[in-house]
Tab-separated table of C-alpha atoms and ligand atoms in Angstrom:
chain	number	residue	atom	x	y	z
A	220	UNK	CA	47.275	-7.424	67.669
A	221	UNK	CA	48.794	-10.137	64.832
A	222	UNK	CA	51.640	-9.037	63.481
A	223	UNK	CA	51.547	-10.409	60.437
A	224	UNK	CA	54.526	-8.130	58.356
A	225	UNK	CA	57.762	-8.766	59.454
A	226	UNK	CA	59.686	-6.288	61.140
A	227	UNK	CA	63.115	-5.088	60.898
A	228	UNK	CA	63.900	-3.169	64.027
A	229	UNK	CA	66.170	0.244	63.766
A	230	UNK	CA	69.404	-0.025	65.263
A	231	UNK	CA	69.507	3.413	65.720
A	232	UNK	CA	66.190	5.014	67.383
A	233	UNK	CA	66.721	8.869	67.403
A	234	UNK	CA	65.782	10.904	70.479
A	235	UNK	CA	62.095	11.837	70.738
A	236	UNK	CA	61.127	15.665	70.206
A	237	UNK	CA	62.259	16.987	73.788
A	238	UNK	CA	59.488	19.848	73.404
A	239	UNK	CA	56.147	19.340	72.090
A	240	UNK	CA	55.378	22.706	71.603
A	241	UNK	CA	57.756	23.019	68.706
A	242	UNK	CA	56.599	19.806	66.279
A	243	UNK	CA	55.106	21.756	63.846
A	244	UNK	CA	53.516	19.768	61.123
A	245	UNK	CA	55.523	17.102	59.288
A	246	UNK	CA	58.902	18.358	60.451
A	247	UNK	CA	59.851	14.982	62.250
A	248	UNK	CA	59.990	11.349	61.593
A	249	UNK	CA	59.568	8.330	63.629
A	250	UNK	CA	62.074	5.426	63.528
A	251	UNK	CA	59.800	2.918	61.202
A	252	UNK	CA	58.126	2.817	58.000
A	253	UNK	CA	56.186	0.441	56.008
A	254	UNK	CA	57.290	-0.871	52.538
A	255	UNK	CA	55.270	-3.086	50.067
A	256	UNK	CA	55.322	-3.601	46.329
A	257	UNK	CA	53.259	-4.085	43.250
A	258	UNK	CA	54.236	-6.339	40.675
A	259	UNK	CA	52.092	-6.462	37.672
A	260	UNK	CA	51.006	-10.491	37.992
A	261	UNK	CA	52.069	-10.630	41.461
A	262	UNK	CA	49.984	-7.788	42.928
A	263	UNK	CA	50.938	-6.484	46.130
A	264	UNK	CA	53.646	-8.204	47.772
A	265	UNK	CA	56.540	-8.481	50.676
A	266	UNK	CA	54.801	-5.818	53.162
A	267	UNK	CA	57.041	-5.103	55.547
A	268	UNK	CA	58.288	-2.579	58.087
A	269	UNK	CA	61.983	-1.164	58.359
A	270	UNK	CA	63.985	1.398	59.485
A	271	UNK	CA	62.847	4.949	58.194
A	272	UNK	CA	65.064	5.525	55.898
A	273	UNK	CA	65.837	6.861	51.788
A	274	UNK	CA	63.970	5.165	49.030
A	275	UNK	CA	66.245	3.887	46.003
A	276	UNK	CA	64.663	4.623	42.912
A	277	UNK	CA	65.797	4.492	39.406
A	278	UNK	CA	66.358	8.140	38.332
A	279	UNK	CA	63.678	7.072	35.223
A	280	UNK	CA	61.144	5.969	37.458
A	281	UNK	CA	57.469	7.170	36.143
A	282	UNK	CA	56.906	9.351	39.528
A	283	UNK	CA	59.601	11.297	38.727
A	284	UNK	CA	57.835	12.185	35.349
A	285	UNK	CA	54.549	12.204	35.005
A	286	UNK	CA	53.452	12.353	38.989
A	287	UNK	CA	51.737	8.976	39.436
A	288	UNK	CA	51.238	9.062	42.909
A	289	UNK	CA	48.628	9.200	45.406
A	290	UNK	CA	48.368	10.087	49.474
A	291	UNK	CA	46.571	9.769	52.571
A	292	UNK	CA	46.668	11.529	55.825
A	293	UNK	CA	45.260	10.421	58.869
A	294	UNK	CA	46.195	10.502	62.739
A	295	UNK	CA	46.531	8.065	65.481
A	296	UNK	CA	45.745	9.738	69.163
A	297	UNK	CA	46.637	9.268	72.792
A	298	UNK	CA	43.688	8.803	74.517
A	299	UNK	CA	43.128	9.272	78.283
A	300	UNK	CA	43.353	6.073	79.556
A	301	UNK	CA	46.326	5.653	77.574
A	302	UNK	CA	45.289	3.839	74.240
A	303	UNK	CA	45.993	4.698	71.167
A	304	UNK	CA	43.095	5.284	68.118
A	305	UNK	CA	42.815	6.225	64.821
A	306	UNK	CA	39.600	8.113	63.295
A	307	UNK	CA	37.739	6.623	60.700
A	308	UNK	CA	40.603	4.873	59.062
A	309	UNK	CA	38.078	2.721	56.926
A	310	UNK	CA	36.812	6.605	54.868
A	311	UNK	CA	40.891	7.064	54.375
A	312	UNK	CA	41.457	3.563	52.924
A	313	UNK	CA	38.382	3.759	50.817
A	314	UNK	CA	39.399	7.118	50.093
A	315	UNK	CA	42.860	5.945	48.431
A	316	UNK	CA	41.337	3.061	46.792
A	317	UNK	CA	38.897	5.490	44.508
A	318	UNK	CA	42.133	7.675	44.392
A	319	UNK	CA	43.563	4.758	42.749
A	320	UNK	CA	41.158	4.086	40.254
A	321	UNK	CA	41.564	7.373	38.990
A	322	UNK	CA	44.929	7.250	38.703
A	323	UNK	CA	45.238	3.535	37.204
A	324	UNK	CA	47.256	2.371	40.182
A	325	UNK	CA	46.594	-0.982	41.758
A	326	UNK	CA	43.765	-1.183	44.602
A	327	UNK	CA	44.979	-2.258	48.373
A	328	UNK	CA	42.842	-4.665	50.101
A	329	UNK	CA	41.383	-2.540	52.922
A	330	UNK	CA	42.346	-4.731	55.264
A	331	UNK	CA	45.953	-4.941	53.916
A	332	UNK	CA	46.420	-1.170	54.387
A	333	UNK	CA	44.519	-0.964	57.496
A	334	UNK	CA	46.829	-3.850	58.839
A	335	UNK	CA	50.686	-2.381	57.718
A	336	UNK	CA	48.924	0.953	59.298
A	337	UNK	CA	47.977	-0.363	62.710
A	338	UNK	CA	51.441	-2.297	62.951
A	339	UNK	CA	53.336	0.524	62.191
A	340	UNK	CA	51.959	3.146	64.587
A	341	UNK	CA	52.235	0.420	67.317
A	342	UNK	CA	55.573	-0.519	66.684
A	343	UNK	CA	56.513	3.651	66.479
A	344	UNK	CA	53.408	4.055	69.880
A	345	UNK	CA	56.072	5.812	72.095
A	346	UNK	CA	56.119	8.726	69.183
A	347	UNK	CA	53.025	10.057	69.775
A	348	UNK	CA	53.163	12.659	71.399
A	349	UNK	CA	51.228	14.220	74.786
A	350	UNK	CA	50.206	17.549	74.534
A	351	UNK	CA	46.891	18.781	74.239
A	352	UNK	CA	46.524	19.674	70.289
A	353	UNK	CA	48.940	16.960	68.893
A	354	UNK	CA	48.876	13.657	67.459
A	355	UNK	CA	50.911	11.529	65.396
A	356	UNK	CA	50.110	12.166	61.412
A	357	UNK	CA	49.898	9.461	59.414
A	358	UNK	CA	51.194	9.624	55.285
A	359	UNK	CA	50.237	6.803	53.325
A	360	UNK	CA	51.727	7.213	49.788
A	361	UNK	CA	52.134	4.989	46.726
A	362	UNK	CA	54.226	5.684	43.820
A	363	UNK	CA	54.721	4.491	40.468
A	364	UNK	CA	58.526	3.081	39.903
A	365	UNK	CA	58.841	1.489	36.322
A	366	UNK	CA	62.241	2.510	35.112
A	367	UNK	CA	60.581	4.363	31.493
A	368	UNK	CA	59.551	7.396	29.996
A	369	UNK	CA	56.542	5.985	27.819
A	370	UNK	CA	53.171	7.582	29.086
A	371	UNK	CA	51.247	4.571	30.304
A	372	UNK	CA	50.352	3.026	34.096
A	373	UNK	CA	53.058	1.237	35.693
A	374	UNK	CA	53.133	-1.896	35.577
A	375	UNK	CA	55.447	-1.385	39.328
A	376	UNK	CA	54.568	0.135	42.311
A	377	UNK	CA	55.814	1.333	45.737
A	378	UNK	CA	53.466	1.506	49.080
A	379	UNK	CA	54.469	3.524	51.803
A	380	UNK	CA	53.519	4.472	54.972
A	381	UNK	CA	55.775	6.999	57.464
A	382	UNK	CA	54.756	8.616	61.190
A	383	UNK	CA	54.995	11.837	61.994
A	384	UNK	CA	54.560	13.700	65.078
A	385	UNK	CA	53.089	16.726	65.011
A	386	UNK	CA	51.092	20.125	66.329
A	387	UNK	CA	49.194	22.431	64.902
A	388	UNK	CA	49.229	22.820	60.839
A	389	UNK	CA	49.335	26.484	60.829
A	390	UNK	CA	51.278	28.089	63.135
A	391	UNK	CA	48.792	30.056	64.605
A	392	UNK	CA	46.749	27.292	65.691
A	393	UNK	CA	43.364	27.501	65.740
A	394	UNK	CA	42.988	30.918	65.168
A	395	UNK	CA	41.134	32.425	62.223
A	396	UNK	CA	43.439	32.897	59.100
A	397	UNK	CA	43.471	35.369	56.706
A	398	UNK	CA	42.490	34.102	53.256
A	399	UNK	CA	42.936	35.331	49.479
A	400	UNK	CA	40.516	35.059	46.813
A	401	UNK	CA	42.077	33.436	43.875
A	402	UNK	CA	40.775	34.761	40.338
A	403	UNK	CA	43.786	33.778	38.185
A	404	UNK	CA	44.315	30.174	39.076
A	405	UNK	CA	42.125	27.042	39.663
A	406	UNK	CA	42.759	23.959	41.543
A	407	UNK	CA	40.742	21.541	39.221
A	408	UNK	CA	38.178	21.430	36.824
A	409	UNK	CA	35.146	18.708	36.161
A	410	UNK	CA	36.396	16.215	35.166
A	411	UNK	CA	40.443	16.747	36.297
A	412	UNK	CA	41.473	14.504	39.445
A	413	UNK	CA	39.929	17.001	42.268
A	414	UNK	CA	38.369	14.409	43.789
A	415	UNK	CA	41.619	12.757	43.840
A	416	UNK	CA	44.178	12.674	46.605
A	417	UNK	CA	46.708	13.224	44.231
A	418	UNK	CA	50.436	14.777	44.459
A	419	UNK	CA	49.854	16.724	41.687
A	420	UNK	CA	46.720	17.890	43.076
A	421	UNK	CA	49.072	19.979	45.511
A	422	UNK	CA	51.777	21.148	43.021
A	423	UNK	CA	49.301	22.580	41.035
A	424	UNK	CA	48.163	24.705	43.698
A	425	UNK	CA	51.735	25.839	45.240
A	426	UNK	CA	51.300	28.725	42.850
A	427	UNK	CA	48.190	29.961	44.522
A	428	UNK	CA	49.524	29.709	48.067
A	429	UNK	CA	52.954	31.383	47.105
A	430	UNK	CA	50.774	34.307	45.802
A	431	UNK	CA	48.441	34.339	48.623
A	432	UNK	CA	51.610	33.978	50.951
A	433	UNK	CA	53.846	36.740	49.431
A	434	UNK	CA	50.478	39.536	50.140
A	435	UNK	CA	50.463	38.131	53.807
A	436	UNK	CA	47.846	35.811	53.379
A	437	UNK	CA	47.345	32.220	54.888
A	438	UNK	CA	46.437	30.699	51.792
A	439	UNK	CA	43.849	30.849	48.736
A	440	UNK	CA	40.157	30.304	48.305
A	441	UNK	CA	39.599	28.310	45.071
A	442	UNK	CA	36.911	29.042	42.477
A	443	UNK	CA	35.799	26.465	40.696
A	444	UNK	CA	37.362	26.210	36.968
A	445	UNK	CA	34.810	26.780	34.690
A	446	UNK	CA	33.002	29.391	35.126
A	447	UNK	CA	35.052	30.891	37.838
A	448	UNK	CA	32.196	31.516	40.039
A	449	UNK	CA	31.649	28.779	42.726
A	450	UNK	CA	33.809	28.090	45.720
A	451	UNK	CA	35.843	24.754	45.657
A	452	UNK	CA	37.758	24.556	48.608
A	453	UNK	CA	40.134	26.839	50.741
A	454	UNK	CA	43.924	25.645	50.063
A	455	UNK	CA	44.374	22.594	50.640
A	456	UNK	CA	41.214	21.988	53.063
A	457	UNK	CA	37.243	21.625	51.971
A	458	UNK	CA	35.810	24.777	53.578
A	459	UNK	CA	32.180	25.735	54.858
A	460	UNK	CA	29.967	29.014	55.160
A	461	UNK	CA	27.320	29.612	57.667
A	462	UNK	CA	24.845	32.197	56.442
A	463	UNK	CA	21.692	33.063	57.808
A	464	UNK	CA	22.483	30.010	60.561
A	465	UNK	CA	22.903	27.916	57.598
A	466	UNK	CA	26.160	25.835	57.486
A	467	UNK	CA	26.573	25.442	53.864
A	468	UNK	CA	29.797	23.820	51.555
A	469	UNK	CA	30.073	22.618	48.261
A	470	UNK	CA	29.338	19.460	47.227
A	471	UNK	CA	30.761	16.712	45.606
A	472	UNK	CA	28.566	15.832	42.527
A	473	UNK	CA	30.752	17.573	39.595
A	474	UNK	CA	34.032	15.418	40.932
A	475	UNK	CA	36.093	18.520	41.659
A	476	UNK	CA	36.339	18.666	45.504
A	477	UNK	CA	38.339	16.477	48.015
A	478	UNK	CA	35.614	13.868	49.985
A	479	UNK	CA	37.338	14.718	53.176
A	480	UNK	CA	36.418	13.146	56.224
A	481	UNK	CA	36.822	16.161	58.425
A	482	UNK	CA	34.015	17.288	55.800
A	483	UNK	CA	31.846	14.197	56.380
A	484	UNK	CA	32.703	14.052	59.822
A	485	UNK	CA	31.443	17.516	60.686
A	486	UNK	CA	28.197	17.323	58.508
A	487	UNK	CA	27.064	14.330	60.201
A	488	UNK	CA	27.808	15.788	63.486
A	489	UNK	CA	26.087	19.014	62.430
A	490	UNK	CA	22.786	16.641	60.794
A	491	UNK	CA	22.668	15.131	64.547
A	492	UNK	CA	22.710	18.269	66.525
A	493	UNK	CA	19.715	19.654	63.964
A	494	UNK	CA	21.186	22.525	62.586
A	495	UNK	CA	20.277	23.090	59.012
A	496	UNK	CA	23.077	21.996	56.547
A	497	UNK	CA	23.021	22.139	52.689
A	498	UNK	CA	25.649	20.809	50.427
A	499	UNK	CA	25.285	22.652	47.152
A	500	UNK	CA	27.061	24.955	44.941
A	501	UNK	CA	27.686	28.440	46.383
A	502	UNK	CA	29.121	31.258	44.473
A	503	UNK	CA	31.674	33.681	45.987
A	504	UNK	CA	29.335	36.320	44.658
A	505	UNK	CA	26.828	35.302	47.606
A	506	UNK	CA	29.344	34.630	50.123
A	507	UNK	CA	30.560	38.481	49.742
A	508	UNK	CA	26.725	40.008	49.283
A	509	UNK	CA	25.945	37.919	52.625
A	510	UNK	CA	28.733	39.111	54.184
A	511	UNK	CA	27.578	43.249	53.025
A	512	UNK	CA	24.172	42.453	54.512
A	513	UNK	CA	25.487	41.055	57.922
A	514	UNK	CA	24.605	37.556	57.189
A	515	UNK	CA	27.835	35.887	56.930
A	516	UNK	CA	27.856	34.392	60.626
A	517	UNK	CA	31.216	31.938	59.887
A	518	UNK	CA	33.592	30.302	57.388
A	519	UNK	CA	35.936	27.637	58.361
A	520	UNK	CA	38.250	24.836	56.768
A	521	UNK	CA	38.472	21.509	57.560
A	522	UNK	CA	41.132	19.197	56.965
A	523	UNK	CA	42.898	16.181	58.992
A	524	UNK	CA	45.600	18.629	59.141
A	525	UNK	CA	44.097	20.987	60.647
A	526	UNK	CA	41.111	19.787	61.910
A	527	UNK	CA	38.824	23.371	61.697
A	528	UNK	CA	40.759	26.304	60.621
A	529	UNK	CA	38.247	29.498	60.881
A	530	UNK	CA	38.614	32.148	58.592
A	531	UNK	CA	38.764	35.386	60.019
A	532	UNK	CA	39.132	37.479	57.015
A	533	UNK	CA	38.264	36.833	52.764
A	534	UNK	CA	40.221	39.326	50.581
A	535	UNK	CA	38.774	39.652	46.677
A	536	UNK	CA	39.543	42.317	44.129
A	537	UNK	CA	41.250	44.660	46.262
A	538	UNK	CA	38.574	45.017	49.021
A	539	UNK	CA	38.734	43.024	52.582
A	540	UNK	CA	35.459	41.155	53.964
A	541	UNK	CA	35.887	40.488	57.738
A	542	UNK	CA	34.200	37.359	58.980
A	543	UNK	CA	32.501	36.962	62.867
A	544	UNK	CA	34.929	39.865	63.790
A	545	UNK	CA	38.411	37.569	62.796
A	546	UNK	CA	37.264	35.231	66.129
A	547	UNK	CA	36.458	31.615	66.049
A	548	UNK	CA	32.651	31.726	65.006
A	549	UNK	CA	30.148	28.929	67.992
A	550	UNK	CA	29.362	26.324	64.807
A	551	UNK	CA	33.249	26.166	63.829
A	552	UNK	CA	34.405	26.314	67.629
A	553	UNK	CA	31.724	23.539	68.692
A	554	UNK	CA	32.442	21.123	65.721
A	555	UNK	CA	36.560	21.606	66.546
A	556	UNK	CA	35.581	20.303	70.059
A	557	UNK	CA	33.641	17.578	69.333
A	558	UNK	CA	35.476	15.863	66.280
A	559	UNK	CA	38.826	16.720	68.456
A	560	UNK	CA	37.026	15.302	71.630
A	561	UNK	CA	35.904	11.751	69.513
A	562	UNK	CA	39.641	11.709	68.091
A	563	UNK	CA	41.473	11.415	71.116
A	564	UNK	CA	38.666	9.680	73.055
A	565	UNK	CA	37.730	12.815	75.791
A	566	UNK	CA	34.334	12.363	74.568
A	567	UNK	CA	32.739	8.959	74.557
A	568	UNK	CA	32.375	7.792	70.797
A	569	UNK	CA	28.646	7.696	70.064
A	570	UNK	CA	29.360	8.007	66.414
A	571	UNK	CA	31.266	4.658	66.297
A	572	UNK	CA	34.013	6.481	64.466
A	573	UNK	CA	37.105	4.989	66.617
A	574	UNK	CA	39.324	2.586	66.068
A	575	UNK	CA	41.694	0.943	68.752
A	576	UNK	CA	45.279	-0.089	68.197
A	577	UNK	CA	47.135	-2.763	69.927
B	609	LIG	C1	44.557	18.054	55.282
B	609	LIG	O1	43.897	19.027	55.565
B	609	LIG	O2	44.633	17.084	56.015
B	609	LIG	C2	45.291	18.043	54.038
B	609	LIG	O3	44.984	17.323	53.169
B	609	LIG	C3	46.479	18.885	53.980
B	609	LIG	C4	47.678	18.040	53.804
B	609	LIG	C5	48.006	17.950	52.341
B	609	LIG	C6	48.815	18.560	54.611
């Protein structure tokens, strides 16, 4: 590979996680990160990676008041013959770019990001870790820094990227979570910044998850905010229903849910093996009749976080609705093994979804 941002080495590398079973999700940080700014008439300018370290901000910047900022996540895997790949990188950067529109922030250049991204996880390669199950995430972030309190788009801007290591996202791994119906609060409306991989996105919804959390419950399933009716998505994942062998999520014309590419990902993989697949709106009403009448085969996040989380039991107005007997349902358990098997290169990539580092 080119290097083409300079790199300022850490004089201090910190010891690597002695046991992999423990990372958790986004408890650790590797010893590099990647810095660039936006200057309004400059544009994007001095990329570069240093040591991981604190950002200096002044205590006015506009992030700190009025949450213009914006995310990624991705992951770069180990594969067996000892490269290193990310997964679709291009849908993430794309992803940000529309993110970025919506919040009047400054588009990347694809191949800028994709660049600072590649250099960074080689330069930090020796973090990833081994173990079956983990990867190193990857947390692309910009934020807004202009020193006032006026409401308007900065005219200044911060790009990040950090590393971390990490395992599963819920601690129980892959097993089927239990899940809340939320009636009281929405994620988003038509409209709002849904479709937007947006901080605020997730503050919004802490509320939601403490709730679900405190009545020992994984996290929430979102309703959509007008007429309180359809599903959205399942915390902070896009989520999917098989009923009568049909996989079925919600799709993205009103603006409100998340484009994931776990969501893509796993209806093009479903299109290819021929099983029936509708995106459309589905109402929780006909989630919970299906699952009365014995047709509610499965129900599953997915996330880059988690890849598929399967949802073993929806809880809604007092009553509990046990899904596929709280095990991993065949669609959710087959789609897990092939998107995890393309990711770190155990299957061969037919899709053309992989992309090589270094
Ligand atoms: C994901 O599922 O990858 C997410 O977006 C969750 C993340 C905010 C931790």
């Amino acid at each position: 590979m080119e290097y083409t941002f300079p790199v300022t080495r850490t004089a201090n590398p910190k010891p690597r996680p002695a046991d992999e079973t423990q990372l958790g999700f986004g408890k650790l940080f590797t010893d590099h990160m990647f810095l660039m700014n936006y200057t309004e008439g400059q544009g994007w300018h001095d990329g570069r990676i240093v040591p991981y370290g604190p950002i200096s901000l002044d205590p006015s910047a506009m992030v700190f008041h009025y949450a213009q900022e914006l995310f990624e996540g991705m992951k770069a895997y180990r594969t067996p013959d000892g490269t290193v790949q990310l997964f679709r990188p291009d849908k993430n950067i794309e992803r940000m770019n529309n993110t970025c529109d919506r919040l009047c922030v400054p588009r990347i250049a694809p191949e800028v990001a994709l660049q600072a991204i590649c250099q960074l996880v080689d330069i930090d390669r020796d973090w990833i870790p081994h173990s079956k199950g983990t990867s190193l995430y990857i947390r692309p972030f910009i934020i807004a820094t202009d020193p006032m309190l006026g409401v308007h788009p900065s005219k200044t801007y911060i790009f990040c990227v950090i590393l971390s290591p990490v395992g599963s996202y819920y601690a129980a791994g892959i097993n089927p979570v239990r899940i809340m119906v939320e009636r009281e609060y929405v994620r988003c409306v038509k409209g709002g910044t849904g479709l937007a991989k947006a901080g605020g996105n997730y503050a919004a919804s802490l509320i939601g998850q403490k709730k679900a959390e405190e009545s020992g419950f994984a996290q929430v399933l979102w309703l959509d905010g007008i007429h309180r009716k359809y599903i959205d998505e399942v915390g902070a994942m896009n989520v999917f229903f098989v009923i009568d062998g049909v996989v079925i999520t919600p799709d993205l014309t009103d603006g409100n849910i998340l484009p994931g590419v776990t969501r893509r990902s796993c209806l093009e993989i479903l299109k290819k093996w021929g099983l029936p697949v509708e995106e459309r709106k589905l109402a929780i009403d006909e989630v919970l009749q299906a699952q009365q009448e014995g047709r509610l085969n499965e129900a599953f996040g997915t996330g880059t976080a988690a890849v598929i989380s399967p949802i073993g039991e929806l809880y809604d107005c007092g009553r509990s609705y046990i899904v596929n007997n709280n095990e991993i349902g065949p669609i959710a358990q087959r789609l897990y093994d092939a998107i995890y098997g393309l990711q770190t290169g155990v299957l061969e990539d037919d899709m053309g979804w992989t992309y090589k580092i270094g």
